[in-house]
């Protein structure tokens, strides 16, 4: 076994904090062009710039076979009728998959096959594990009323490519209809 200092970490599934690890924070201003309703986005931003989500990362090692993980915490809320979400990304190493484990709150993941555009909305809640295959863009969405927290475990070599999805956005959106999340094609939004 190689010598790795960080064999054990302690994470808090409610606050999203991992002791001693860096945390990236994304505010509403960081999510420009993610939401379909740009007028509602501008109005919300004019009223303030709330924290939307944070990700604490643990990188125990960087070898070819190593794993890393992140603890995400996504706040509840909507822009128009579209739920708060993460930016979403592909992996720089496109073949790299990932496991997400729901810890608290009620969420879904939006998965989009990069080649075909086929999209799926998959539940992400406590006691649920979601497998994100390679070549799949993935975004996490809070469809509940409390913070959504989750762990994502991925190959150390995966890398995060945000630019592709920032340019074209996801093909589908997840919006609230009669109190339930539904996935709609972006092009069909009125
Ligand atoms: Fe990922």
PDB file of C-alpha atoms and ligand atoms in Angstrom:
ATOM      1  CA  UNK A   1       0.000   0.000   0.000  1.00  0.00           C
ATOM      2  CA  UNK A   2       1.328   3.430  -0.895  1.00  0.00           C
ATOM      3  CA  UNK A   3       1.749   5.897   1.933  1.00  0.00           C
ATOM      4  CA  UNK A   4      -1.264   8.170   1.991  1.00  0.00           C
ATOM      5  CA  UNK A   5      -1.822  10.574   4.847  1.00  0.00           C
ATOM      6  CA  UNK A   6      -5.515  11.072   4.288  1.00  0.00           C
ATOM      7  CA  UNK A   7      -6.930   7.606   4.894  1.00  0.00           C
ATOM      8  CA  UNK A   8      -9.668   8.965   7.113  1.00  0.00           C
ATOM      9  CA  UNK A   9     -11.760  12.113   6.933  1.00  0.00           C
ATOM     10  CA  UNK A  10     -14.729  13.251   8.930  1.00  0.00           C
ATOM     11  CA  UNK A  11     -17.611  14.841   7.076  1.00  0.00           C
ATOM     12  CA  UNK A  12     -20.803  16.452   8.291  1.00  0.00           C
ATOM     13  CA  UNK A  13     -23.775  15.377   6.153  1.00  0.00           C
ATOM     14  CA  UNK A  14     -25.826  18.399   7.210  1.00  0.00           C
ATOM     15  CA  UNK A  15     -23.368  21.307   6.972  1.00  0.00           C
ATOM     16  CA  UNK A  16     -21.414  19.921   3.994  1.00  0.00           C
ATOM     17  CA  UNK A  17     -18.127  20.534   5.802  1.00  0.00           C
ATOM     18  CA  UNK A  18     -15.205  18.113   5.731  1.00  0.00           C
ATOM     19  CA  UNK A  19     -12.741  18.832   8.524  1.00  0.00           C
ATOM     20  CA  UNK A  20      -9.598  20.484   7.199  1.00  0.00           C
ATOM     21  CA  UNK A  21     -10.563  20.317   3.507  1.00  0.00           C
ATOM     22  CA  UNK A  22     -11.099  23.194   1.060  1.00  0.00           C
ATOM     23  CA  UNK A  23     -14.636  24.174   0.109  1.00  0.00           C
ATOM     24  CA  UNK A  24     -15.661  25.845  -3.158  1.00  0.00           C
ATOM     25  CA  UNK A  25     -18.726  28.069  -2.930  1.00  0.00           C
ATOM     26  CA  UNK A  26     -20.996  29.004  -5.816  1.00  0.00           C
ATOM     27  CA  UNK A  27     -23.338  31.957  -5.533  1.00  0.00           C
ATOM     28  CA  UNK A  28     -26.211  32.960  -7.783  1.00  0.00           C
ATOM     29  CA  UNK A  29     -23.935  35.239  -9.823  1.00  0.00           C
ATOM     30  CA  UNK A  30     -21.785  32.213 -10.702  1.00  0.00           C
ATOM     31  CA  UNK A  31     -24.767  30.485 -12.346  1.00  0.00           C
ATOM     32  CA  UNK A  32     -25.499  33.014 -15.076  1.00  0.00           C
ATOM     33  CA  UNK A  33     -27.016  31.340 -18.158  1.00  0.00           C
ATOM     34  CA  UNK A  34     -27.776  28.126 -16.251  1.00  0.00           C
ATOM     35  CA  UNK A  35     -31.435  29.003 -15.674  1.00  0.00           C
ATOM     36  CA  UNK A  36     -33.955  29.126 -18.506  1.00  0.00           C
ATOM     37  CA  UNK A  37     -35.882  32.132 -17.190  1.00  0.00           C
ATOM     38  CA  UNK A  38     -33.310  34.912 -17.543  1.00  0.00           C
ATOM     39  CA  UNK A  39     -35.740  37.647 -16.416  1.00  0.00           C
ATOM     40  CA  UNK A  40     -36.398  35.822 -13.141  1.00  0.00           C
ATOM     41  CA  UNK A  41     -32.655  35.238 -12.759  1.00  0.00           C
ATOM     42  CA  UNK A  42     -31.892  38.938 -13.185  1.00  0.00           C
ATOM     43  CA  UNK A  43     -34.639  39.877 -10.718  1.00  0.00           C
ATOM     44  CA  UNK A  44     -33.340  37.406  -8.132  1.00  0.00           C
ATOM     45  CA  UNK A  45     -29.766  38.619  -8.558  1.00  0.00           C
ATOM     46  CA  UNK A  46     -30.872  42.233  -8.168  1.00  0.00           C
ATOM     47  CA  UNK A  47     -32.432  41.286  -4.824  1.00  0.00           C
ATOM     48  CA  UNK A  48     -29.257  39.606  -3.550  1.00  0.00           C
ATOM     49  CA  UNK A  49     -26.606  37.045  -4.356  1.00  0.00           C
ATOM     50  CA  UNK A  50     -27.326  34.030  -2.168  1.00  0.00           C
ATOM     51  CA  UNK A  51     -25.108  31.007  -1.777  1.00  0.00           C
ATOM     52  CA  UNK A  52     -26.494  28.263  -4.042  1.00  0.00           C
ATOM     53  CA  UNK A  53     -24.099  25.395  -3.322  1.00  0.00           C
ATOM     54  CA  UNK A  54     -20.762  24.378  -1.874  1.00  0.00           C
ATOM     55  CA  UNK A  55     -18.444  21.463  -2.585  1.00  0.00           C
ATOM     56  CA  UNK A  56     -15.772  20.266  -0.163  1.00  0.00           C
ATOM     57  CA  UNK A  57     -13.135  18.127  -1.862  1.00  0.00           C
ATOM     58  CA  UNK A  58     -10.852  15.371  -0.640  1.00  0.00           C
ATOM     59  CA  UNK A  59      -7.898  14.356  -2.795  1.00  0.00           C
ATOM     60  CA  UNK A  60      -6.040  11.616  -0.931  1.00  0.00           C
ATOM     61  CA  UNK A  61      -3.858  10.722  -3.927  1.00  0.00           C
ATOM     62  CA  UNK A  62      -3.403  11.339  -7.649  1.00  0.00           C
ATOM     63  CA  UNK A  63      -2.261   8.010  -9.036  1.00  0.00           C
ATOM     64  CA  UNK A  64      -3.716   6.255 -12.063  1.00  0.00           C
ATOM     65  CA  UNK A  65      -5.967   4.033  -9.959  1.00  0.00           C
ATOM     66  CA  UNK A  66      -6.776   6.439  -7.160  1.00  0.00           C
ATOM     67  CA  UNK A  67     -10.148   7.864  -6.185  1.00  0.00           C
ATOM     68  CA  UNK A  68     -11.227  11.263  -4.926  1.00  0.00           C
ATOM     69  CA  UNK A  69     -14.499  12.555  -3.569  1.00  0.00           C
ATOM     70  CA  UNK A  70     -16.526  15.658  -2.968  1.00  0.00           C
ATOM     71  CA  UNK A  71     -19.269  16.545  -0.503  1.00  0.00           C
ATOM     72  CA  UNK A  72     -21.884  18.772  -2.098  1.00  0.00           C
ATOM     73  CA  UNK A  73     -24.474  20.889  -0.316  1.00  0.00           C
ATOM     74  CA  UNK A  74     -27.127  22.489  -2.511  1.00  0.00           C
ATOM     75  CA  UNK A  75     -29.652  24.963  -1.139  1.00  0.00           C
ATOM     76  CA  UNK A  76     -33.402  24.763  -1.789  1.00  0.00           C
ATOM     77  CA  UNK A  77     -35.088  27.341  -3.984  1.00  0.00           C
ATOM     78  CA  UNK A  78     -36.226  28.213  -7.492  1.00  0.00           C
ATOM     79  CA  UNK A  79     -35.579  30.734 -10.255  1.00  0.00           C
ATOM     80  CA  UNK A  80     -38.995  31.061 -11.851  1.00  0.00           C
ATOM     81  CA  UNK A  81     -40.192  27.463 -11.575  1.00  0.00           C
ATOM     82  CA  UNK A  82     -36.746  25.928 -12.129  1.00  0.00           C
ATOM     83  CA  UNK A  83     -35.086  24.438  -9.069  1.00  0.00           C
ATOM     84  CA  UNK A  84     -31.678  25.495  -7.768  1.00  0.00           C
ATOM     85  CA  UNK A  85     -28.981  23.402  -9.420  1.00  0.00           C
ATOM     86  CA  UNK A  86     -25.253  22.959  -9.791  1.00  0.00           C
ATOM     87  CA  UNK A  87     -23.459  24.128 -12.920  1.00  0.00           C
ATOM     88  CA  UNK A  88     -23.032  20.559 -14.087  1.00  0.00           C
ATOM     89  CA  UNK A  89     -20.064  19.124 -15.912  1.00  0.00           C
ATOM     90  CA  UNK A  90     -18.495  16.422 -18.006  1.00  0.00           C
ATOM     91  CA  UNK A  91     -15.287  14.757 -16.946  1.00  0.00           C
ATOM     92  CA  UNK A  92     -12.149  15.845 -18.777  1.00  0.00           C
ATOM     93  CA  UNK A  93     -11.385  12.139 -19.087  1.00  0.00           C
ATOM     94  CA  UNK A  94     -14.705  11.423 -20.731  1.00  0.00           C
ATOM     95  CA  UNK A  95     -14.790   7.697 -19.947  1.00  0.00           C
ATOM     96  CA  UNK A  96     -14.627   8.309 -16.197  1.00  0.00           C
ATOM     97  CA  UNK A  97     -17.787   7.374 -14.284  1.00  0.00           C
ATOM     98  CA  UNK A  98     -18.833   8.511 -10.816  1.00  0.00           C
ATOM     99  CA  UNK A  99     -21.004   7.413  -7.907  1.00  0.00           C
ATOM    100  CA  UNK A 100     -23.270   9.854  -6.084  1.00  0.00           C
ATOM    101  CA  UNK A 101     -24.666   8.988  -2.654  1.00  0.00           C
ATOM    102  CA  UNK A 102     -27.585  10.951  -1.215  1.00  0.00           C
ATOM    103  CA  UNK A 103     -27.053  12.031   2.424  1.00  0.00           C
ATOM    104  CA  UNK A 104     -29.841  14.483   3.273  1.00  0.00           C
ATOM    105  CA  UNK A 105     -32.645  16.335   1.544  1.00  0.00           C
ATOM    106  CA  UNK A 106     -34.504  15.572  -1.681  1.00  0.00           C
ATOM    107  CA  UNK A 107     -32.821  15.870  -5.044  1.00  0.00           C
ATOM    108  CA  UNK A 108     -32.536  14.578  -8.553  1.00  0.00           C
ATOM    109  CA  UNK A 109     -29.662  14.260 -10.961  1.00  0.00           C
ATOM    110  CA  UNK A 110     -29.977  15.311 -14.573  1.00  0.00           C
ATOM    111  CA  UNK A 111     -27.891  13.003 -16.745  1.00  0.00           C
ATOM    112  CA  UNK A 112     -27.252  13.682 -20.431  1.00  0.00           C
ATOM    113  CA  UNK A 113     -25.428  11.383 -22.808  1.00  0.00           C
ATOM    114  CA  UNK A 114     -22.854  13.554 -24.546  1.00  0.00           C
ATOM    115  CA  UNK A 115     -23.090  11.652 -27.830  1.00  0.00           C
ATOM    116  CA  UNK A 116     -26.851  11.127 -28.187  1.00  0.00           C
ATOM    117  CA  UNK A 117     -28.289  13.850 -25.957  1.00  0.00           C
ATOM    118  CA  UNK A 118     -30.492  11.256 -24.275  1.00  0.00           C
ATOM    119  CA  UNK A 119     -31.482  12.667 -20.884  1.00  0.00           C
ATOM    120  CA  UNK A 120     -32.586  11.041 -17.654  1.00  0.00           C
ATOM    121  CA  UNK A 121     -33.821  12.450 -14.357  1.00  0.00           C
ATOM    122  CA  UNK A 122     -32.759  10.179 -11.492  1.00  0.00           C
ATOM    123  CA  UNK A 123     -33.749  10.505  -7.832  1.00  0.00           C
ATOM    124  CA  UNK A 124     -30.985  11.401  -5.329  1.00  0.00           C
ATOM    125  CA  UNK A 125     -32.001  11.006  -1.695  1.00  0.00           C
ATOM    126  CA  UNK A 126     -30.654   9.419   1.494  1.00  0.00           C
ATOM    127  CA  UNK A 127     -30.098   5.673   1.086  1.00  0.00           C
ATOM    128  CA  UNK A 128     -29.849   6.063  -2.693  1.00  0.00           C
ATOM    129  CA  UNK A 129     -26.763   5.685  -4.881  1.00  0.00           C
ATOM    130  CA  UNK A 130     -26.723   6.994  -8.451  1.00  0.00           C
ATOM    131  CA  UNK A 131     -24.224   5.717 -10.983  1.00  0.00           C
ATOM    132  CA  UNK A 132     -23.151   8.306 -13.530  1.00  0.00           C
ATOM    133  CA  UNK A 133     -21.658   6.469 -16.524  1.00  0.00           C
ATOM    134  CA  UNK A 134     -18.774   7.858 -18.525  1.00  0.00           C
ATOM    135  CA  UNK A 135     -19.506  10.265 -21.382  1.00  0.00           C
ATOM    136  CA  UNK A 136     -22.421  11.658 -19.364  1.00  0.00           C
ATOM    137  CA  UNK A 137     -22.939  15.271 -18.361  1.00  0.00           C
ATOM    138  CA  UNK A 138     -24.321  15.487 -14.834  1.00  0.00           C
ATOM    139  CA  UNK A 139     -26.044  18.188 -12.815  1.00  0.00           C
ATOM    140  CA  UNK A 140     -27.505  17.977  -9.299  1.00  0.00           C
ATOM    141  CA  UNK A 141     -30.850  19.632  -8.506  1.00  0.00           C
ATOM    142  CA  UNK A 142     -32.552  20.292  -5.164  1.00  0.00           C
ATOM    143  CA  UNK A 143     -36.276  19.545  -5.510  1.00  0.00           C
ATOM    144  CA  UNK A 144     -37.020  19.727  -1.771  1.00  0.00           C
ATOM    145  CA  UNK A 145     -37.335  22.379   0.904  1.00  0.00           C
ATOM    146  CA  UNK A 146     -34.146  21.662   2.879  1.00  0.00           C
ATOM    147  CA  UNK A 147     -30.466  21.582   1.848  1.00  0.00           C
ATOM    148  CA  UNK A 148     -29.528  18.591  -0.306  1.00  0.00           C
ATOM    149  CA  UNK A 149     -26.208  16.979   0.579  1.00  0.00           C
ATOM    150  CA  UNK A 150     -24.450  14.172  -1.276  1.00  0.00           C
ATOM    151  CA  UNK A 151     -21.084  12.549  -1.798  1.00  0.00           C
ATOM    152  CA  UNK A 152     -19.577  12.110  -5.258  1.00  0.00           C
ATOM    153  CA  UNK A 153     -16.762   9.581  -5.704  1.00  0.00           C
ATOM    154  CA  UNK A 154     -14.760   9.633  -8.923  1.00  0.00           C
ATOM    155  CA  UNK A 155     -11.405   8.587 -10.390  1.00  0.00           C
ATOM    156  CA  UNK A 156      -8.621  10.976  -9.440  1.00  0.00           C
ATOM    157  CA  UNK A 157      -7.829  11.340 -13.146  1.00  0.00           C
ATOM    158  CA  UNK A 158     -11.413  12.277 -14.110  1.00  0.00           C
ATOM    159  CA  UNK A 159     -10.966  16.048 -14.084  1.00  0.00           C
ATOM    160  CA  UNK A 160     -13.862  18.512 -14.363  1.00  0.00           C
ATOM    161  CA  UNK A 161     -14.823  20.072 -17.692  1.00  0.00           C
ATOM    162  CA  UNK A 162     -17.389  22.824 -17.108  1.00  0.00           C
ATOM    163  CA  UNK A 163     -16.897  24.644 -20.405  1.00  0.00           C
ATOM    164  CA  UNK A 164     -18.798  22.296 -22.730  1.00  0.00           C
ATOM    165  CA  UNK A 165     -22.023  22.486 -20.718  1.00  0.00           C
ATOM    166  CA  UNK A 166     -21.597  26.206 -20.036  1.00  0.00           C
ATOM    167  CA  UNK A 167     -21.564  26.796 -23.793  1.00  0.00           C
ATOM    168  CA  UNK A 168     -24.640  24.824 -24.785  1.00  0.00           C
ATOM    169  CA  UNK A 169     -26.338  24.113 -21.421  1.00  0.00           C
ATOM    170  CA  UNK A 170     -28.227  20.878 -20.774  1.00  0.00           C
ATOM    171  CA  UNK A 171     -30.818  19.838 -23.311  1.00  0.00           C
ATOM    172  CA  UNK A 172     -33.472  19.446 -20.581  1.00  0.00           C
ATOM    173  CA  UNK A 173     -34.604  21.456 -17.584  1.00  0.00           C
ATOM    174  CA  UNK A 174     -36.170  20.268 -14.324  1.00  0.00           C
ATOM    175  CA  UNK A 175     -39.069  22.461 -13.208  1.00  0.00           C
ATOM    176  CA  UNK A 176     -41.757  22.355 -10.558  1.00  0.00           C
ATOM    177  CA  UNK A 177     -45.250  21.448 -11.800  1.00  0.00           C
ATOM    178  CA  UNK A 178     -48.033  21.010  -9.249  1.00  0.00           C
ATOM    179  CA  UNK A 179     -45.458  20.459  -6.527  1.00  0.00           C
ATOM    180  CA  UNK A 180     -43.538  17.772  -8.419  1.00  0.00           C
ATOM    181  CA  UNK A 181     -40.301  17.922 -10.414  1.00  0.00           C
ATOM    182  CA  UNK A 182     -40.734  17.247 -14.129  1.00  0.00           C
ATOM    183  CA  UNK A 183     -38.097  17.107 -16.869  1.00  0.00           C
ATOM    184  CA  UNK A 184     -38.867  19.098 -20.010  1.00  0.00           C
ATOM    185  CA  UNK A 185     -36.953  19.749 -23.209  1.00  0.00           C
ATOM    186  CA  UNK A 186     -35.487  23.239 -23.073  1.00  0.00           C
ATOM    187  CA  UNK A 187     -36.561  23.925 -26.646  1.00  0.00           C
ATOM    188  CA  UNK A 188     -40.216  23.261 -25.713  1.00  0.00           C
ATOM    189  CA  UNK A 189     -40.348  25.861 -22.942  1.00  0.00           C
ATOM    190  CA  UNK A 190     -42.847  28.616 -23.635  1.00  0.00           C
TER     191      UNK A 190
HETATM  192 FE1  LIG B   1     -18.468  14.493 -11.885  1.00  0.00          FE
END
